[in-house]
């Protein structure tokens, strides 16, 4: 896979470039992973009870959780809409690029991070898993998704460093 | 400025209980817990954005989360603590709140 680049452009726009076929697949996985119902382990990680008080937790589930889920949905749908506008990069014939308003960066950060956490919760990924050298995933879906978590980390870091 | 008259009827002495309200009297800690996936740079960025902490303080709190497993990132009233838990969960940090021990 090639190196992604994120550049700030004039008039408040960002350009994500260096997107080869591998990155296209990785980035497209983000909204695909987040759409639809999530397994209980993922929901428990993303939407933990806020306290040990049953009343607070009940109110939270009723009032706050739907609001958070709606916000996250807006974010990954915005990322999906940006990805749909992928275009050939005139400077690199085998790669693509996307330009979008820089105020979309927060949505990309949210969606990428949420996808990483969802994958981690789905496979119960530990600190030891994250710190050991990567293995060839082969046909092991857990190793495959640990690799995906790492790849998305590099994309996320790019947004953290570059976006306003 | 409000000009409404008092609603207490004449001759009625309104008393306000000075008994502490158990759920409101003590401040609440907002606690962020460690997880193996969130990037250190991301957690630091969130603390800076949400609380306006300087980079050094945000980084110190992030390291406390990482090394000790949790960090109290803010302490104060119940309503504001709930607000911060909501915002930090919006950023996908594993966040809870607990009443300060008396």
Coordinates of N, CA, C and O in Angstrom, one line a residue, chain B residues 6-49:
Chain B
X6 N -43.8 37.2 44.9 CA -43.6 36.0 45.6 C -44.8 35.1 45.5 O -46.0 35.6 45.6
X7 N -44.7 33.8 45.4 CA -45.8 32.9 45.3 C -46.2 32.3 46.6 O -47.2 31.7 46.7
X8 N -45.4 32.6 47.6 CA -45.8 32.0 49.0 C -46.9 32.9 49.5 O -46.8 34.1 49.5
X9 N -47.9 32.2 50.0 CA -49.1 32.9 50.6 C -48.7 33.7 51.8 O -47.8 33.2 52.6
X10 N -49.3 34.9 52.1 CA -49.0 35.6 53.3 C -49.3 34.8 54.5 O -50.2 34.0 54.6
X11 N -48.4 34.9 55.5 CA -48.6 34.1 56.7 C -48.0 32.8 56.7 O -47.9 32.1 57.7
X12 N -47.6 32.3 55.5 CA -47.0 31.0 55.4 C -45.5 31.1 55.4 O -44.9 31.9 54.7
X13 N -44.8 30.5 56.3 CA -43.4 30.5 56.4 C -42.8 29.4 55.6 O -43.0 28.2 55.8
X14 N -42.1 29.8 54.5 CA -41.5 28.8 53.7 C -40.1 28.5 54.2 O -39.3 29.4 54.5
X15 N -39.9 27.2 54.4 CA -38.6 26.8 54.9 C -37.8 26.0 53.9 O -38.4 25.4 53.0
X16 N -36.6 26.2 53.9 CA -35.7 25.5 52.9 C -34.9 24.5 53.8 O -34.3 24.9 54.7
X17 N -35.0 23.2 53.4 CA -34.3 22.2 54.2 C -32.8 22.4 54.0 O -32.3 22.6 52.9
X18 N -32.1 22.4 55.2 CA -30.7 22.5 55.1 C -30.0 21.1 55.1 O -28.8 21.0 55.2
X19 N -30.9 20.1 55.0 CA -30.3 18.7 54.9 C -29.7 18.6 53.5 O -30.3 18.9 52.5
X20 N -28.4 18.1 53.5 CA -27.8 18.0 52.2 C -28.5 17.0 51.3 O -29.0 16.0 51.7
X21 N -28.5 17.4 50.0 CA -29.1 16.5 49.0 C -28.0 15.4 48.7 O -27.0 15.8 48.1
X22 N -28.3 14.2 48.9 CA -27.2 13.2 48.8 C -26.6 13.1 47.4 O -25.5 12.8 47.2
X23 N -27.5 13.3 46.4 CA -27.0 13.1 45.0 C -26.3 14.3 44.5 O -25.7 14.3 43.5
X24 N -26.4 15.4 45.2 CA -25.9 16.7 44.6 C -24.8 17.3 45.5 O -24.1 18.2 45.0
X25 N -24.7 16.9 46.7 CA -23.8 17.7 47.6 C -22.3 17.5 47.4 O -21.6 18.4 47.5
X26 N -22.0 16.3 47.0 CA -20.6 16.0 46.8 C -20.2 16.1 45.3 O -21.1 15.7 44.4
X27 N -19.1 16.6 45.0 CA -18.7 16.7 43.5 C -18.5 15.3 42.9 O -18.4 14.3 43.6
X28 N -18.5 15.3 41.6 CA -18.3 14.1 40.8 C -17.0 14.1 40.1 O -16.6 15.2 39.6
X29 N -16.3 13.0 40.0 CA -15.1 12.8 39.2 C -15.5 12.3 37.8 O -16.3 11.4 37.7
X30 N -15.0 12.9 36.8 CA -15.1 12.3 35.4 C -13.8 11.4 35.2 O -12.7 12.0 35.3
X31 N -14.0 10.2 34.9 CA -12.9 9.2 34.9 C -12.8 8.6 33.5 O -13.8 8.2 32.9
X32 N -11.6 8.7 32.9 CA -11.3 8.1 31.6 C -10.5 6.8 31.9 O -9.5 6.9 32.6
X33 N -10.9 5.7 31.3 CA -10.3 4.4 31.5 C -9.4 4.1 30.3 O -9.7 4.5 29.1
X34 N -8.4 3.3 30.5 CA -7.5 2.9 29.4 C -8.2 1.9 28.5 O -9.0 1.1 28.9
X35 N -7.9 2.0 27.2 CA -8.2 0.9 26.3 C -7.0 0.7 25.4 O -6.2 1.6 25.2
X36 N -6.9 -0.5 24.8 CA -5.7 -0.8 24.0 C -5.7 -0.2 22.6 O -4.7 -0.3 21.9
X37 N -6.8 0.4 22.2 CA -6.9 0.8 20.8 C -6.7 2.3 20.6 O -6.1 2.7 19.6
X38 N -7.3 3.1 21.4 CA -7.2 4.6 21.2 C -5.7 5.0 21.2 O -4.9 4.6 22.0
X39 N -5.4 5.9 20.2 CA -4.1 6.4 20.1 C -3.8 7.4 21.2 O -4.7 8.2 21.5
X40 N -2.6 7.4 21.7 CA -2.2 8.4 22.7 C -2.4 9.8 22.1 O -2.8 10.7 22.9
X41 N -2.0 10.0 20.9 CA -2.1 11.4 20.3 C -3.6 11.8 20.3 O -3.9 13.0 20.4
X42 N -4.5 10.8 20.0 CA -5.9 11.1 19.9 C -6.4 11.5 21.3 O -7.2 12.5 21.4
X43 N -6.1 10.7 22.3 CA -6.6 11.0 23.6 C -6.1 12.4 24.1 O -6.9 13.2 24.7
X44 N -4.8 12.7 23.8 CA -4.3 14.0 24.2 C -5.1 15.1 23.5 O -5.5 16.1 24.1
X45 N -5.3 14.9 22.2 CA -6.0 15.9 21.4 C -7.4 16.2 22.0 O -7.9 17.3 22.1
X46 N -8.1 15.1 22.4 CA -9.5 15.2 23.0 C -9.4 16.0 24.3 O -10.3 16.9 24.5
X47 N -8.5 15.7 25.1 CA -8.4 16.4 26.4 C -8.2 17.9 26.2 O -8.7 18.8 26.9
X48 N -7.4 18.2 25.2 CA -7.1 19.6 24.9 C -8.4 20.3 24.3 O -8.8 21.4 24.7
X49 N -9.1 19.6 23.4 CA -10.3 20.2 22.8 C -11.5 20.3 23.8 O -12.2 21.3 23.8

